[in-house]
Amino acid sequence: MALAGTALLTGCATPPAATDREALAEFRANNDPLEPFNRQMFAVHQVVDRAVLRPATVAYQVLPLPVRNSVRNVLNNLRTPVVLVNDMLQGQPVRGGDTLGRFVINSTLGVGGLFDVAESRFGVPVHYEDFGQTLATFGVGEGPFLFFPLLGPSNSRDLAGYGFDIAAQPLTWVGQGLAVSVLGGVRAGATILDTRDYYFNTIDEVNRTSLDPYATLRSGYRQARANAIANRDATGTRSLP
């Protein structure tokens, strides 16, 4: 903990001089005062990705696409309680109804979430909400950018929201024990693997072509979060009748 605290303190980027308005404006726009520390964490993540995550994902991709899609569908279904709570907290009853309807349909007709019948039969795709997005709708600022190995990009608001997301998971409330721990570990591992699989080509492209993969990831993360907060992920979709 002491080493981590030292790294955080020594990792703070120094703002440019007030007389250099252009550099100061860029510094504030990036909102990344911990950039040196974040870049170190990103470098660690890149090593882990090359040594473990990418090879594991390549092996995972040996499975047929329908099987991998079913894994993603189950993970989406398990995420429903968090999404539903945040739909309601954000005052989005229609989206909340879609979330609940998707859960009922996919848990029954979709055989426990293996198949996304709600989208294939009723035209209602999955959408994501989390407490970080809810805090944003309440006017909480994003805070400084953060990066953690394996977890990836975040910010102080989303990091706080992540704690609430964990608390809202049913597994958090079913007690302790080996079975619960194993289920939680399997789900966490499957989520990491599924996410790496989903962004496989994008990550490879950024690593291959970007002059600064860290800055590219930071920018992409902020744009994606802004779109998610504004619910622009739902463009062109319709609600369940």
Short mmCIF file of C-alpha atoms in Angstrom, two decimals:
data_model
loop_
_atom_site.label_atom_id
_atom_site.label_comp_id
_atom_site.label_asym_id
_atom_site.label_seq_id
_atom_site.Cartn_x
_atom_site.Cartn_y
_atom_site.Cartn_z
CA MET A 1 0.00 0.00 0.00
CA ALA A 2 2.83 2.39 0.84
CA LEU A 3 4.48 1.70 -2.51
CA ALA A 4 1.19 2.28 -4.29
CA GLY A 5 0.73 5.56 -2.47
CA THR A 6 4.23 6.64 -3.39
CA ALA A 7 3.61 5.75 -7.02
CA LEU A 8 0.44 7.82 -7.02
CA LEU A 9 2.18 10.80 -5.49
CA THR A 10 5.20 10.67 -7.76
CA GLY A 11 3.03 9.89 -10.78
CA CYS A 12 1.15 13.17 -10.79
CA ALA A 13 1.77 15.14 -13.96
CA THR A 14 2.84 18.76 -13.48
CA PRO A 15 0.56 21.28 -15.23
CA PRO A 16 2.22 23.50 -17.84
CA ALA A 17 2.98 27.10 -16.98
CA ALA A 18 -0.05 29.40 -16.94
CA THR A 19 1.57 31.47 -19.68
CA ASP A 20 1.43 28.52 -22.10
CA ARG A 21 -2.31 28.68 -22.67
CA GLU A 22 -2.43 26.12 -25.47
CA ALA A 23 -0.54 23.49 -23.49
CA LEU A 24 -2.56 24.26 -20.37
CA ALA A 25 -5.84 23.89 -22.28
CA GLU A 26 -4.71 20.51 -23.65
CA PHE A 27 -3.65 19.40 -20.16
CA ARG A 28 -7.07 20.26 -18.73
CA ALA A 29 -8.91 18.67 -21.65
CA ASN A 30 -7.05 15.40 -21.13
CA ASN A 31 -8.01 15.49 -17.42
CA ASP A 32 -5.21 13.04 -16.72
CA PRO A 33 -3.15 14.42 -13.81
CA LEU A 34 -1.94 10.88 -13.01
CA GLU A 35 -0.76 10.28 -16.56
CA PRO A 36 2.77 9.04 -15.72
CA PHE A 37 1.36 6.51 -13.24
CA ASN A 38 -1.45 5.54 -15.62
CA ARG A 39 1.05 4.96 -18.41
CA GLN A 40 3.04 2.66 -16.13
CA MET A 41 -0.12 0.69 -15.39
CA PHE A 42 -0.92 0.60 -19.11
CA ALA A 43 2.56 -0.77 -19.82
CA VAL A 44 1.98 -3.52 -17.24
CA HIS A 45 -1.37 -4.29 -18.85
CA GLN A 46 0.24 -4.52 -22.29
CA VAL A 47 2.74 -7.07 -21.01
CA VAL A 48 -0.03 -9.15 -19.43
CA ASP A 49 -2.12 -8.84 -22.58
CA ARG A 50 0.66 -10.04 -24.87
CA ALA A 51 1.70 -12.86 -22.53
CA VAL A 52 -1.70 -14.08 -21.30
CA LEU A 53 -4.87 -12.36 -22.47
CA ARG A 54 -4.31 -12.33 -26.21
CA PRO A 55 -3.07 -15.95 -26.40
CA ALA A 56 -5.98 -17.05 -24.20
CA THR A 57 -8.40 -15.19 -26.46
CA VAL A 58 -6.91 -16.79 -29.57
CA ALA A 59 -7.46 -20.18 -27.95
CA TYR A 60 -11.00 -19.15 -26.96
CA GLN A 61 -11.75 -18.20 -30.56
CA VAL A 62 -11.32 -21.85 -31.55
CA LEU A 63 -14.85 -22.25 -30.20
CA PRO A 64 -17.56 -21.70 -32.84
CA LEU A 65 -19.00 -18.19 -32.96
CA PRO A 66 -22.49 -19.33 -31.82
CA VAL A 67 -20.93 -20.78 -28.66
CA ARG A 68 -19.06 -17.55 -27.91
CA ASN A 69 -22.23 -15.56 -28.60
CA SER A 70 -24.07 -17.73 -26.09
CA VAL A 71 -21.42 -17.01 -23.46
CA ARG A 72 -21.89 -13.28 -24.12
CA ASN A 73 -25.67 -13.66 -23.93
CA VAL A 74 -25.45 -15.37 -20.54
CA LEU A 75 -23.12 -12.66 -19.21
CA ASN A 76 -25.53 -9.99 -20.45
CA ASN A 77 -28.41 -11.77 -18.75
CA LEU A 78 -26.51 -11.98 -15.47
CA ARG A 79 -25.86 -8.24 -15.68
CA THR A 80 -29.61 -7.50 -15.76
CA PRO A 81 -30.09 -6.60 -12.04
CA VAL A 82 -27.47 -3.84 -12.23
CA VAL A 83 -28.86 -2.51 -15.51
CA LEU A 84 -32.44 -2.53 -14.22
CA VAL A 85 -31.60 -0.72 -10.98
CA ASN A 86 -29.75 1.99 -12.89
CA ASP A 87 -32.51 2.33 -15.49
CA MET A 88 -34.88 3.12 -12.63
CA LEU A 89 -32.46 5.43 -10.80
CA GLN A 90 -32.02 7.41 -14.01
CA GLY A 91 -35.78 7.80 -14.43
CA GLN A 92 -35.91 5.63 -17.56
CA PRO A 93 -38.98 3.40 -17.03
CA VAL A 94 -39.25 2.44 -20.71
CA ARG A 95 -35.65 1.24 -20.81
CA GLY A 96 -36.24 -0.44 -17.47
CA GLY A 97 -39.22 -2.25 -18.94
CA ASP A 98 -37.08 -3.37 -21.85
CA THR A 99 -34.44 -4.66 -19.45
CA LEU A 100 -36.96 -6.59 -17.38
CA GLY A 101 -38.71 -7.91 -20.48
CA ARG A 102 -35.42 -9.04 -21.99
CA PHE A 103 -34.55 -10.87 -18.78
CA VAL A 104 -37.88 -12.72 -18.62
CA ILE A 105 -37.86 -13.64 -22.32
CA ASN A 106 -34.21 -14.66 -22.51
CA SER A 107 -34.32 -16.57 -19.21
CA THR A 108 -37.27 -18.64 -20.44
CA LEU A 109 -37.46 -18.78 -24.23
CA GLY A 110 -33.72 -18.15 -24.40
CA VAL A 111 -32.92 -21.16 -22.19
CA GLY A 112 -31.37 -19.37 -19.25
CA GLY A 113 -29.97 -16.58 -21.39
CA LEU A 114 -28.07 -18.74 -23.88
CA PHE A 115 -30.03 -17.19 -26.74
CA ASP A 116 -31.00 -13.54 -27.18
CA VAL A 117 -34.61 -14.14 -28.20
CA ALA A 118 -35.62 -10.62 -27.13
CA GLU A 119 -33.50 -9.16 -29.92
CA SER A 120 -33.86 -11.87 -32.57
CA ARG A 121 -37.65 -12.22 -32.18
CA PHE A 122 -38.78 -8.89 -30.72
CA GLY A 123 -36.14 -6.48 -32.02
CA VAL A 124 -35.05 -5.19 -28.61
CA PRO A 125 -31.25 -5.27 -28.25
CA VAL A 126 -29.28 -5.26 -25.04
CA HIS A 127 -28.28 -1.96 -23.51
CA TYR A 128 -25.93 -1.27 -20.63
CA GLU A 129 -26.28 0.95 -17.59
CA ASP A 130 -24.09 1.19 -14.52
CA PHE A 131 -23.75 3.37 -11.46
CA GLY A 132 -21.02 5.41 -13.11
CA GLN A 133 -23.55 6.46 -15.74
CA THR A 134 -26.16 7.09 -13.05
CA LEU A 135 -23.78 9.34 -11.13
CA ALA A 136 -23.16 11.26 -14.36
CA THR A 137 -26.91 11.85 -14.81
CA PHE A 138 -26.94 13.20 -11.23
CA GLY A 139 -24.34 15.76 -12.26
CA VAL A 140 -21.25 14.14 -10.73
CA GLY A 141 -18.12 15.02 -12.69
CA GLU A 142 -15.99 12.28 -14.19
CA GLY A 143 -12.88 13.13 -12.21
CA PRO A 144 -9.36 12.26 -13.36
CA PHE A 145 -8.72 9.48 -15.84
CA LEU A 146 -7.45 6.20 -14.38
CA PHE A 147 -6.08 2.98 -15.83
CA PHE A 148 -5.79 -0.39 -14.10
CA PRO A 149 -4.25 -3.60 -15.48
CA LEU A 150 -6.94 -6.11 -16.51
CA LEU A 151 -9.76 -3.73 -15.51
CA GLY A 152 -8.73 -1.19 -18.14
CA PRO A 153 -9.65 2.50 -18.40
CA SER A 154 -11.80 4.27 -15.84
CA ASN A 155 -12.12 7.51 -13.89
CA SER A 156 -12.84 8.36 -10.27
CA ARG A 157 -16.61 8.54 -10.86
CA ASP A 158 -16.77 5.19 -12.65
CA LEU A 159 -14.48 3.62 -10.05
CA ALA A 160 -16.90 4.67 -7.30
CA GLY A 161 -19.79 3.41 -9.39
CA TYR A 162 -18.06 0.07 -9.84
CA GLY A 163 -18.29 -0.50 -6.10
CA PHE A 164 -22.06 0.05 -6.21
CA ASP A 165 -22.33 -2.29 -9.20
CA ILE A 166 -20.66 -5.06 -7.21
CA ALA A 167 -23.00 -4.42 -4.29
CA ALA A 168 -26.02 -4.71 -6.61
CA GLN A 169 -24.99 -8.12 -7.92
CA PRO A 170 -27.11 -11.00 -6.53
CA LEU A 171 -23.96 -13.05 -5.86
CA THR A 172 -22.92 -10.40 -3.34
CA TRP A 173 -25.96 -11.19 -1.21
CA VAL A 174 -26.19 -14.99 -1.37
CA GLY A 175 -23.55 -15.53 1.29
CA GLN A 176 -20.02 -16.85 1.31
CA GLY A 177 -18.64 -20.25 0.46
CA LEU A 178 -16.55 -22.13 -2.05
CA ALA A 179 -19.34 -22.44 -4.60
CA VAL A 180 -20.06 -18.69 -4.54
CA SER A 181 -16.36 -17.86 -4.83
CA VAL A 182 -15.92 -20.25 -7.76
CA LEU A 183 -18.98 -18.86 -9.55
CA GLY A 184 -17.74 -15.32 -9.03
CA GLY A 185 -14.30 -16.20 -10.32
CA VAL A 186 -15.66 -18.01 -13.37
CA ARG A 187 -17.89 -15.09 -14.20
CA ALA A 188 -15.07 -12.56 -13.80
CA GLY A 189 -12.75 -14.64 -15.98
CA ALA A 190 -15.43 -15.16 -18.61
CA THR A 191 -16.17 -11.43 -18.65
CA ILE A 192 -12.51 -10.52 -19.19
CA LEU A 193 -12.15 -13.14 -21.94
CA ASP A 194 -15.40 -12.14 -23.64
CA THR A 195 -14.46 -8.46 -23.57
CA ARG A 196 -11.02 -9.17 -25.06
CA ASP A 197 -12.69 -11.30 -27.73
CA TYR A 198 -15.22 -8.56 -28.54
CA TYR A 199 -12.50 -5.91 -28.98
CA PHE A 200 -9.90 -8.28 -30.45
CA ASN A 201 -9.51 -6.61 -33.86
CA THR A 202 -9.84 -3.09 -32.47
CA ILE A 203 -7.09 -3.62 -29.89
CA ASP A 204 -4.80 -5.23 -32.44
CA GLU A 205 -5.40 -2.35 -34.87
CA VAL A 206 -4.64 0.29 -32.24
CA ASN A 207 -1.47 -1.48 -31.11
CA ARG A 208 -0.33 -1.87 -34.70
CA THR A 209 -1.10 1.58 -36.11
CA SER A 210 -1.36 4.11 -33.28
CA LEU A 211 1.65 6.25 -32.45
CA ASP A 212 0.36 6.47 -28.88
CA PRO A 213 -1.96 3.56 -27.99
CA TYR A 214 -2.49 4.91 -24.47
CA ALA A 215 -3.76 8.28 -25.69
CA THR A 216 -5.93 6.56 -28.31
CA LEU A 217 -7.48 4.32 -25.66
CA ARG A 218 -8.06 7.26 -23.33
CA SER A 219 -9.84 9.23 -26.02
CA GLY A 220 -11.89 6.24 -27.17
CA TYR A 221 -12.95 5.44 -23.62
CA ARG A 222 -14.17 8.97 -22.98
CA GLN A 223 -16.14 9.05 -26.22
CA ALA A 224 -17.71 5.67 -25.51
CA ARG A 225 -18.69 6.70 -21.98
CA ALA A 226 -20.18 9.97 -23.23
CA ASN A 227 -22.28 8.02 -25.74
CA ALA A 228 -23.38 5.54 -23.07
CA ILE A 229 -24.36 8.30 -20.63
CA ALA A 230 -26.40 10.00 -23.36
CA ASN A 231 -28.02 6.62 -24.23
CA ARG A 232 -26.82 6.96 -27.79
CA ASP A 233 -26.28 3.19 -27.72
CA ALA A 234 -30.04 2.82 -28.25
CA THR A 235 -30.34 4.69 -31.53
CA GLY A 236 -32.75 3.04 -33.91
CA THR A 237 -34.09 0.50 -31.44
CA ARG A 238 -37.65 0.06 -30.27
CA SER A 239 -39.20 -0.98 -26.98
CA LEU A 240 -41.04 -4.15 -26.12
CA PRO A 241 -44.80 -3.83 -26.71
#
